[in-house]
Coordinates of C-alpha atoms in Angstrom, one line a residue:
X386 CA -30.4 57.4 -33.7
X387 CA -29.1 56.5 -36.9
X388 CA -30.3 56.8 -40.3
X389 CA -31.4 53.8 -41.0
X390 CA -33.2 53.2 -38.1
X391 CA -35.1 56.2 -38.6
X392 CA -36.0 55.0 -42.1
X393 CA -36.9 51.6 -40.8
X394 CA -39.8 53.2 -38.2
X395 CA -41.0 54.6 -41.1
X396 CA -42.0 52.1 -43.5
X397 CA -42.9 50.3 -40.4
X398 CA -45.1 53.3 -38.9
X399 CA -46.6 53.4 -42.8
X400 CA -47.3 49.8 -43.1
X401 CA -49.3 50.3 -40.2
X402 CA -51.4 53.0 -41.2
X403 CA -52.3 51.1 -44.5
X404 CA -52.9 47.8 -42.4
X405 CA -55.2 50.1 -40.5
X406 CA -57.6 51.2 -43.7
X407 CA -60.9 49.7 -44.2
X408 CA -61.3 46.6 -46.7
X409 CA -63.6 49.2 -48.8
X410 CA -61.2 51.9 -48.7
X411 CA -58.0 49.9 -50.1
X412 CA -60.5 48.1 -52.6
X413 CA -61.5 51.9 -54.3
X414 CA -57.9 52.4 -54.5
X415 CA -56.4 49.4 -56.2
X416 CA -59.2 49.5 -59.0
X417 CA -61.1 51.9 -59.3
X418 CA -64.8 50.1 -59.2
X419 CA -67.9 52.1 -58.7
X420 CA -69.6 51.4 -55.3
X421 CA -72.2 48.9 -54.6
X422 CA -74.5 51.2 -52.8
X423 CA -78.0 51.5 -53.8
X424 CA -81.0 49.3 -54.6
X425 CA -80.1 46.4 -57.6
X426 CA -83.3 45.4 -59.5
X427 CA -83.0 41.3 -60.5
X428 CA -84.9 40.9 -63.3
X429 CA -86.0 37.2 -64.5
X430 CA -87.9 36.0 -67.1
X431 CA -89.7 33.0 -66.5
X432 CA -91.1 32.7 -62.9
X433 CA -91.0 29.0 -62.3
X434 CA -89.5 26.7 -59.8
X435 CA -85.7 28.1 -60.3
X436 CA -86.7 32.2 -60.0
X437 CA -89.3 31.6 -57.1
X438 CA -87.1 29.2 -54.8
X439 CA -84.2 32.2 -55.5
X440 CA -86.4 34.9 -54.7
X441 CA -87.8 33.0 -51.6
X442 CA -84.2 31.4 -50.5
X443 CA -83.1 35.2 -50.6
X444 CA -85.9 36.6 -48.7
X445 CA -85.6 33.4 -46.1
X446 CA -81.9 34.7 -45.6
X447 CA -83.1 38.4 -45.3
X448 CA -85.6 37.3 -42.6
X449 CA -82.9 35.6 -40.7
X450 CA -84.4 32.3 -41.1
X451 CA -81.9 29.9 -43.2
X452 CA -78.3 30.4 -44.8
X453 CA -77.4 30.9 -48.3
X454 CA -75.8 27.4 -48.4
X455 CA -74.5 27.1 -51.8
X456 CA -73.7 30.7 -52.8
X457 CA -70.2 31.3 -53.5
X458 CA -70.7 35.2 -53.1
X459 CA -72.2 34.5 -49.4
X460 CA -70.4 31.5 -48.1
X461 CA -67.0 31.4 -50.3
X462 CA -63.6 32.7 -49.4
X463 CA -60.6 33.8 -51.6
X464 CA -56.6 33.1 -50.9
X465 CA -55.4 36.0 -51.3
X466 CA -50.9 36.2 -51.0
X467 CA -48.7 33.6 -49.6
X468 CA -50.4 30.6 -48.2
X469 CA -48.2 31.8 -44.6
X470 CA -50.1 34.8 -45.2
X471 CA -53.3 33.7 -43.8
X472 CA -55.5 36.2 -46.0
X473 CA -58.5 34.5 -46.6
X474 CA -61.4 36.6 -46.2
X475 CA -65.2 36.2 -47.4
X476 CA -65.9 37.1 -50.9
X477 CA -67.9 39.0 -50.2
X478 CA -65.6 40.8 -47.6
X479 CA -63.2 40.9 -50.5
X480 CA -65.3 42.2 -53.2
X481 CA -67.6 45.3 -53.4
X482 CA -71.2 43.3 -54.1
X483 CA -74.3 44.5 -53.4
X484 CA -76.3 43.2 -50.0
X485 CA -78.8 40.8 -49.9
X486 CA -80.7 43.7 -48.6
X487 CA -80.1 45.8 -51.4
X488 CA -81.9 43.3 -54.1
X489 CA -85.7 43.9 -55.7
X490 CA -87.0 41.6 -57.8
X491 CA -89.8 41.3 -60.7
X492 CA -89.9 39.1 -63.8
X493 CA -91.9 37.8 -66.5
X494 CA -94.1 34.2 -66.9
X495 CA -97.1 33.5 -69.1
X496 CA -98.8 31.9 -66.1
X497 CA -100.0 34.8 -63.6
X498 CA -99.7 33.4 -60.2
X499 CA -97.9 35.7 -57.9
X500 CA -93.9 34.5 -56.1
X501 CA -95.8 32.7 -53.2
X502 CA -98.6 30.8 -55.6
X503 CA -95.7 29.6 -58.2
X504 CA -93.1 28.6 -55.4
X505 CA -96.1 27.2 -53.9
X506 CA -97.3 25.0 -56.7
X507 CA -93.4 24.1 -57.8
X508 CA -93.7 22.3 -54.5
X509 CA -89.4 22.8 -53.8
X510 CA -90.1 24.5 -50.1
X511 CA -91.7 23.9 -47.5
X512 CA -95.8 25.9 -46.8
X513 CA -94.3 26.3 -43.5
X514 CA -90.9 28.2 -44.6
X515 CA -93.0 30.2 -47.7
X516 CA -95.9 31.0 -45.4
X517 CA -93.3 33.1 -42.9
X518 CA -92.1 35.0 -45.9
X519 CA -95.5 35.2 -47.9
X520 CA -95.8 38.7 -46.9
X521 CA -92.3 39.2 -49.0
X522 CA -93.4 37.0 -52.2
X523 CA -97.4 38.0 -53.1
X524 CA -96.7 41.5 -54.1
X525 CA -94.1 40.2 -56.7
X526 CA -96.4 39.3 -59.8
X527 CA -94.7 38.2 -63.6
X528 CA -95.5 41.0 -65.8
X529 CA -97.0 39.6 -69.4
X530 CA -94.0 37.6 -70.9
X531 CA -93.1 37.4 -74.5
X532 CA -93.8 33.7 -75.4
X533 CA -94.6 31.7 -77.9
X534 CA -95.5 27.6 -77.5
X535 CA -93.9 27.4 -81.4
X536 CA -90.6 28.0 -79.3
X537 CA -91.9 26.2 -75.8
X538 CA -94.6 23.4 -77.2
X539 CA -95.4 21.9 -73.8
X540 CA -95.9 25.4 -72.1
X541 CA -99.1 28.0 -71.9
X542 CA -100.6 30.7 -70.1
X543 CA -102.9 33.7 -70.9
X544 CA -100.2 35.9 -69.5
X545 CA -98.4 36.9 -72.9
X546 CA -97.9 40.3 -74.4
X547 CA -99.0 40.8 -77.7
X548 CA -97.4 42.9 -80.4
X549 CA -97.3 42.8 -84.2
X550 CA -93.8 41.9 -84.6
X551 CA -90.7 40.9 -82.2
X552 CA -89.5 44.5 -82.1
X553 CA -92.9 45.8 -80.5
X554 CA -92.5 43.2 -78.1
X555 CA -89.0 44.3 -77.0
X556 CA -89.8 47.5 -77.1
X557 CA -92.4 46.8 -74.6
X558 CA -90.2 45.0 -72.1
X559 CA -87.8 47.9 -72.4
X560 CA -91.1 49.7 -70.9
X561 CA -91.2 47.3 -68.6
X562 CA -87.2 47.4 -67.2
X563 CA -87.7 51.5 -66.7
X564 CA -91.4 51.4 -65.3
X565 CA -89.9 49.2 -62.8
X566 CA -86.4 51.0 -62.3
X567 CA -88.3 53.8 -61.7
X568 CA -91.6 52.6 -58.9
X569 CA -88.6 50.5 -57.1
X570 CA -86.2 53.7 -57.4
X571 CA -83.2 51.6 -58.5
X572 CA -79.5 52.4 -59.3
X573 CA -78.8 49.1 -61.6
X574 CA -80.2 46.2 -62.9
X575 CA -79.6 42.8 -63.9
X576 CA -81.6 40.2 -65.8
X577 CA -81.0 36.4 -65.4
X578 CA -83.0 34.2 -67.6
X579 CA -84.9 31.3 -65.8
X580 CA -87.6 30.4 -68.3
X581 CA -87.9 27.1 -70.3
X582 CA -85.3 25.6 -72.8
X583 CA -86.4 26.7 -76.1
X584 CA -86.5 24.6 -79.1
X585 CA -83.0 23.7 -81.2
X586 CA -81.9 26.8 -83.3
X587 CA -78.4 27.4 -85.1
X588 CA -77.1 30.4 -86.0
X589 CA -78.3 32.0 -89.1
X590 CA -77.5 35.0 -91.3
X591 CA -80.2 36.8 -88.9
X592 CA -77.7 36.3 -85.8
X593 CA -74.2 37.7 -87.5
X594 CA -74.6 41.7 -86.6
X595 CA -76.7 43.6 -84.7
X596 CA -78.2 45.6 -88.2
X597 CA -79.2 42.1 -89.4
X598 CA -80.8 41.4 -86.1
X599 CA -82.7 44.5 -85.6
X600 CA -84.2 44.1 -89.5
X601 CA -85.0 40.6 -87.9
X602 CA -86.8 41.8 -84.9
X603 CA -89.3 43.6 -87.1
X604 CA -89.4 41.0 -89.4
X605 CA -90.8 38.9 -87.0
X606 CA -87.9 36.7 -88.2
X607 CA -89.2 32.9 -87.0
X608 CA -85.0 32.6 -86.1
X609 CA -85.4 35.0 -83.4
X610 CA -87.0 33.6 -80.2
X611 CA -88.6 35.0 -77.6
X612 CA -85.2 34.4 -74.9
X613 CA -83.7 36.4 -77.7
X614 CA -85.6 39.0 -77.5
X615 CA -85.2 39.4 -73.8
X616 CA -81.3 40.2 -74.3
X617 CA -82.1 42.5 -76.5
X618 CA -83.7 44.5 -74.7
X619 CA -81.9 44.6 -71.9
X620 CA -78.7 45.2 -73.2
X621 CA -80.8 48.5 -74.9
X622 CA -81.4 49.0 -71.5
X623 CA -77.6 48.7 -70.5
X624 CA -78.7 45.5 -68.1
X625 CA -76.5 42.6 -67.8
X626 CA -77.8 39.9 -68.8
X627 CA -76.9 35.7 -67.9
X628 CA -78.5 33.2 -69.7
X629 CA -79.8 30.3 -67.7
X630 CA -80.8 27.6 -70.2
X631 CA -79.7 26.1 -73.3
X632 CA -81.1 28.3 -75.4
X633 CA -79.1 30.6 -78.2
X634 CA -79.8 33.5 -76.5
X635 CA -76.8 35.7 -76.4
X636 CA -73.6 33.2 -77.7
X637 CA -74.3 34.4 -81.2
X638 CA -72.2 37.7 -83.1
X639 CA -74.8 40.1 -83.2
X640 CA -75.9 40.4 -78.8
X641 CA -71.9 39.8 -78.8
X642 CA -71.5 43.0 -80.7
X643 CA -74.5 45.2 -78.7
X644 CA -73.1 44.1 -75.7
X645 CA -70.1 45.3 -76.9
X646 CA -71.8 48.2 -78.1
X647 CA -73.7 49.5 -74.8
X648 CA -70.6 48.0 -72.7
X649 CA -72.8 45.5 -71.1
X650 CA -71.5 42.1 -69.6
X651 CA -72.9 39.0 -70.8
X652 CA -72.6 35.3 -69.8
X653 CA -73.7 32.0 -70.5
X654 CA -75.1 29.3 -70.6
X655 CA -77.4 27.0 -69.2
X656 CA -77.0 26.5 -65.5
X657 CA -74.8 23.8 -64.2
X658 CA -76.6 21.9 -61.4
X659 CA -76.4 17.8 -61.1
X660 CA -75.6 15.8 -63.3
X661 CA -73.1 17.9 -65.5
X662 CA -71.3 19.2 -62.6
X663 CA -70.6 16.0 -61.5
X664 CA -69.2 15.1 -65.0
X665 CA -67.0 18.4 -65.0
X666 CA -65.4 16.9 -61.8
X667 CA -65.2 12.9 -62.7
X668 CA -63.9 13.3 -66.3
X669 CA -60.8 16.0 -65.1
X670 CA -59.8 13.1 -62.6
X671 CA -60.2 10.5 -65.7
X672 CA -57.7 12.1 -67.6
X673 CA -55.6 13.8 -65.2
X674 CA -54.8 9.9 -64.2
X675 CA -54.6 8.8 -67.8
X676 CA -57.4 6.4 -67.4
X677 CA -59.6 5.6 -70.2
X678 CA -63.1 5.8 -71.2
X679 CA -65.5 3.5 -73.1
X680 CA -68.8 4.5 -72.7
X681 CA -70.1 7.0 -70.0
X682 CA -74.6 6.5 -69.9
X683 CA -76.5 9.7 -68.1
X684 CA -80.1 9.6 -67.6
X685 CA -82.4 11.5 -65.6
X686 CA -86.0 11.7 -64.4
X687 CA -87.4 14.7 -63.6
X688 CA -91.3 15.9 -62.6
X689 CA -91.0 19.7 -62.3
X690 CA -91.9 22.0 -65.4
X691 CA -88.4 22.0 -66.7
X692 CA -89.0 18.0 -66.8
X693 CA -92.2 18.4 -68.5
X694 CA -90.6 21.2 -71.4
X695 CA -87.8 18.9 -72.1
X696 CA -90.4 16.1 -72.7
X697 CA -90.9 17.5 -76.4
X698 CA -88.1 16.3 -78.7
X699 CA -86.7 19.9 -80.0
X700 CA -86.9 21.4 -76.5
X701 CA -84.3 18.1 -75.6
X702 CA -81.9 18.7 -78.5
X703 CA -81.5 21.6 -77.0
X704 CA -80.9 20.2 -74.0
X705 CA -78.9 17.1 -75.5
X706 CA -76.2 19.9 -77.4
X707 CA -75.3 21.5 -74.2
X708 CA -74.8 18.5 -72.0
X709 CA -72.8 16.3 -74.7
X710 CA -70.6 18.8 -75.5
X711 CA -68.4 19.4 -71.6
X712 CA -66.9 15.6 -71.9
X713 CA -65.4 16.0 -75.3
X714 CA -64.2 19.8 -74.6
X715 CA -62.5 18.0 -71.4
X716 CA -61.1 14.8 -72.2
X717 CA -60.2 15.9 -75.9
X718 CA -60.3 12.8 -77.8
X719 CA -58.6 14.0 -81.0
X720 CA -55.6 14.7 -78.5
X721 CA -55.9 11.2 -76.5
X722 CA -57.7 8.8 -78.7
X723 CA -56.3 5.9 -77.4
X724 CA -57.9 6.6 -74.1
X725 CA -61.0 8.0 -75.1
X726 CA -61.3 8.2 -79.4
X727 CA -64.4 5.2 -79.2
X728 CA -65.8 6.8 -76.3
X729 CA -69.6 6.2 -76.3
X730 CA -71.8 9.0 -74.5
X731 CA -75.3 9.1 -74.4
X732 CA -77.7 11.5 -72.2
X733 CA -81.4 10.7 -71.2
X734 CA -84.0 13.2 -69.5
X735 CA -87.5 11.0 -68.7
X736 CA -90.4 13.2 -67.7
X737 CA -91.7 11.8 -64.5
X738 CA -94.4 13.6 -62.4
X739 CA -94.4 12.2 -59.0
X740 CA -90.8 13.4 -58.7
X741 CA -91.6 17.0 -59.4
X742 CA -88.4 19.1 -58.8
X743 CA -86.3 16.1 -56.7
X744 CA -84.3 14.9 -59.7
X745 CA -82.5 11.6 -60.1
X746 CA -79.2 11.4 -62.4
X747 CA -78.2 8.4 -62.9
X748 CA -74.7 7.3 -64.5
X749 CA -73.3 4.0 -66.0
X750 CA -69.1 5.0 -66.7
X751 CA -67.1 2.4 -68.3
X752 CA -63.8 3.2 -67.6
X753 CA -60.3 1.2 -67.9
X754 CA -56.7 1.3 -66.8
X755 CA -53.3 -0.3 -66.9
X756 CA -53.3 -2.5 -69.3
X757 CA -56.7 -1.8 -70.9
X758 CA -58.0 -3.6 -67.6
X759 CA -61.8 -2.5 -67.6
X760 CA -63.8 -0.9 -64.3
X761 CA -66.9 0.6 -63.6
X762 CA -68.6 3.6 -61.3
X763 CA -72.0 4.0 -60.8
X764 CA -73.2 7.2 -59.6
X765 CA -77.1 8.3 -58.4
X766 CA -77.5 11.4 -57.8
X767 CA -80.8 12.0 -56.0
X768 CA -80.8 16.0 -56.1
X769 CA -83.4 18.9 -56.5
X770 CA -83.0 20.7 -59.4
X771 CA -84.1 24.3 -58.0
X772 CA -82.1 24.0 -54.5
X773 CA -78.9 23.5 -57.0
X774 CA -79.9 26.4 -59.0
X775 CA -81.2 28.8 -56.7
X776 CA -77.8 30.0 -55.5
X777 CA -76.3 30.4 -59.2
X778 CA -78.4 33.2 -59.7
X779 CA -78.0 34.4 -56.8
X780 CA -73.6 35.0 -57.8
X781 CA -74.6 35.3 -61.3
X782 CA -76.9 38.4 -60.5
X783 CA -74.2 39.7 -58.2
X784 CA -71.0 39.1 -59.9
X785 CA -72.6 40.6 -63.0
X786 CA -73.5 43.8 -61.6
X787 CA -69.9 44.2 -59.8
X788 CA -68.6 43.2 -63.2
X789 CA -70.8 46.5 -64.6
X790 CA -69.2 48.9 -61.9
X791 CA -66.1 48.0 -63.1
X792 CA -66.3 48.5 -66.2
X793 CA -65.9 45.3 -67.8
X794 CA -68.1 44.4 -70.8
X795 CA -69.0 41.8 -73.2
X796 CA -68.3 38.3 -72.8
X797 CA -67.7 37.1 -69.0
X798 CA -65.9 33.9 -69.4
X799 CA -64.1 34.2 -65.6
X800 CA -68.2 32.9 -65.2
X801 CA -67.8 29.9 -66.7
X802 CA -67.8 28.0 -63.3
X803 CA -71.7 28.0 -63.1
X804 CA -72.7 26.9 -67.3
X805 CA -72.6 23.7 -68.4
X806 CA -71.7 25.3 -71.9
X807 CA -69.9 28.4 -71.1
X808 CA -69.4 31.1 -73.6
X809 CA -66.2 32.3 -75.2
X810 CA -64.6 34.3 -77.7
X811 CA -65.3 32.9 -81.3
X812 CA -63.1 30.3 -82.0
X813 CA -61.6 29.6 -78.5
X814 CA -63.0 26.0 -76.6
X815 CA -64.9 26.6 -73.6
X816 CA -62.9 25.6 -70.2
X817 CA -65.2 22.4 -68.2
X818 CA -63.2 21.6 -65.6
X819 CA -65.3 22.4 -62.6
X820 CA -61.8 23.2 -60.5
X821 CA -60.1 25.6 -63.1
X822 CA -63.3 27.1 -63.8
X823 CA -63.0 28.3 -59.6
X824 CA -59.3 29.2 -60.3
X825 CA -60.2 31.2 -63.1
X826 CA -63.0 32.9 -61.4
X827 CA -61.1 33.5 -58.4
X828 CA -57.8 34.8 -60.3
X829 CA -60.2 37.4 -62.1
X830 CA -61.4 38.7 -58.5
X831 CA -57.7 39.2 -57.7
X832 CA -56.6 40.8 -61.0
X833 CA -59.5 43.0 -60.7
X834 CA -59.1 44.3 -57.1
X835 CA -55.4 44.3 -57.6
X836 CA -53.9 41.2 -55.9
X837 CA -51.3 39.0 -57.0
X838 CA -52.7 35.9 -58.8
X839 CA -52.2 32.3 -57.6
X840 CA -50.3 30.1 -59.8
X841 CA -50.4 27.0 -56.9
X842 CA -46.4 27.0 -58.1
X843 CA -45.1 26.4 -54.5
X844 CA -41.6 27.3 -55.5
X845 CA -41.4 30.1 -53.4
X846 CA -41.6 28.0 -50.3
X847 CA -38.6 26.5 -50.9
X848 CA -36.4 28.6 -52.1

């Protein structure tokens, strides 16, 4: 037998071997990521209709009695090699994430009513679907919440912590995070906010560092808000923390810099649901095809609480900022301003209570094409709010804590895919295109876990 041929069984009898090795086992050696094993604590402040359809979708998948329909992390796949490969396992296949049966949950709300009472009164699922699972949701109560109705107007509850400044009230949640790492005997944690959109704030000098904050914090600095203080302590903590709202929770230099600090991941923000991610599809096709737009009209109505918060005026602005800003970050009008330099956007929430969470987006887009030849498309988008979000938390809370394990820290922008106004670097534009946000997030997974990236090139098909 000759030399070669000897060689050739080889590699071949090798190839074998490592073809043979579990998923898990060539994953811990390409990168080295800690191990998802253990229980993972979910923490979320505010324990409306978002947090308690999550916690009851989860549980409802637990029980074996729906699928996570919407969850990237439990329903997506990932192209991994040569399209002739065929390598296209689950994500979750892919990727060391914790199980669904690995999650606890507790969170904060000013109003008391235990996970079954407030995901009965949001009125998203069905009694029939909660009342199977009701054993799972009751003993999950909202510990007091740090809140304020100078910072939510249309919002109370007797539920609230009380502390003489904003420090006492952090340091109190930081309590809280342990007391319950401890009673549930947990290995990590991760905090996803799903309370209310606060009221418009800008950065200030009380936001640039960390030592400024702090002084701030025991200031009772009226800059600081409660969502704010949430972030704080949980990166303290060394919890990872995604901010689901609007709110300037953690895009601002001095969470930036703790995060850095404590090598905590970070991400946000506000959750993109309905309207906005249709936008972050529509407007990539508008100027990938060159055509033009002249106005583009998006209202809503909405019942639920969310509806009711945004109802007061500097709880919209807040609102307004984040959903104004994806069209001009993707069709760049300084860059095309013949196509889209008069462009004329406006955005409309209307509180409506009969709806309660089953929103309606509405949108009027003027558009034209060759020759300035005008058109129109009408879209109404008769959604529910929480069944959107639901899921987002769901990969936000997961992809976070695999982000933790290995050992990546800071800003998370490969999440931009799920925020309407994802977070960057200073200085760097945010990426809205729904599709390259995937890419992005997909190509992260690879370089992480080792894999060659996909440019979509082709090239090597044909050469």
């Amino acid at each position: 037998m000759s030399l070669g041929i000897v060689l050739w069984r080889s590699i071949r009898e090798k190839a074998a071997r490592c073809r043979a090795r579990t998923l898990e086992e060539t994953i811990m050696e390409k990168q080295k990521v800690r191990p998802a094993g253990g229980k993972v604590g979910i923490l979320l402040p505010g324990m409306g209709a978002v947090a308690t359809t999550f916690i009851a979708g989860v549980e409802a998948v637990k029980a074996g009695l729906s699928q996570p329909v919407g969850s990237l992390t439990q329903m997506g796949t990932i192209r991994l090699g040569k399209r002739t490969d065929d390598r296209v396992p689950r994500l979750k296949d892919f990727v060391p994430l914790a199980d669904l049966s690995q999650l606890e949950f507790a969170g904060w709300d000013p109003i008391a009513d235990n996970a079954y009472e407030a995901a009965k009164k949001a009125g998203v699922l069905e009694e029939k679907l909660l009342d199977q699972i009701r054993h799972r949701l009751e003993p999950i109560k909202p510990m007091p919440a740090v809140f304020s109705t100078h910072y939510v107007k249309k919002l109370e509850g007797p539920n609230v912590k009380k502390g003489a400044n904003w420090m006492e009230l952090a340091d109190q949640l930081r309590e809280d995070i342990r007391r319950f790492k401890a009673e549930k005997q947990l290995d990590r944690m991760v905090m996803v906010w799903c309370g209310s959109t606060e009221i418009y704030l800008e950065q200030k000098p009380v936001h640039e560092s960390v030592k400024a904050f702090e002084a701030g914090l025991k200031a009772n600095d009226p800059d600081i808000s409660p969502s704010m203080v949430y972030a704080y302590a949980a990166l303290k903590e060394r919890v990872p923390f995604a901010n689901g709202a609007p709110n300037l929770t953690v895009d601002m230099p001095a969470i930036v810099e703790l995060a850095k600090e404590m090598k905590v991941p970070i991400c946000g923000k506000d959750f993109k649901t309905g309207q906005t991610m249709l936008k972050t599809v529509l407007a990539p096709m508008f100027k990938s095809r060159m055509l033009g737009v002249a106005g583009w009209y998006s209202t809503n109505i909405l019942g639920n609480r969310d509806g009711e918060v945004l109802d007061d005026p500097e709880s919209f602005k807040t609102k307004e900022v984040s959903k104004l800003g994806v069209l001009e970050h993707i069709l760049q009008p300084d860059k095309n301003p013949e196509l889209y330099g008069n462009m004329y956007h406006k955005v409309r929430i209307n509180y409506y209570p009969p709806r309660g969470d089953n929103k309606e987006g509405w949108d009027n887009i003027d558009i034209f094409g060759w020759l300035g030849y005008p058109m129109q498309i009408k879209v109404d988008f008769l959604c529910r709010d929480s069944i959107l979000a639901a899921p987002l938390v769901l990969d936000l809370a997961l992809f976070l804590d695999f982000a933790e394990r290995a050992g990546m820290s800071g800003i998370q922008e490969w999440l931009s895919f799920y925020f309407k106004s994802p977070q960057t670097a200073p200085g760097l534009y945010p990426e809205h295109d729904l599709f390259i946000q995937l890419m992005k997030l997909k190509n992260n997974l690879r370089h992480v876990m080792g894999e060659e990236l996909i440019t979509h090139l082709g090239q090597e098909y044909y050469a």
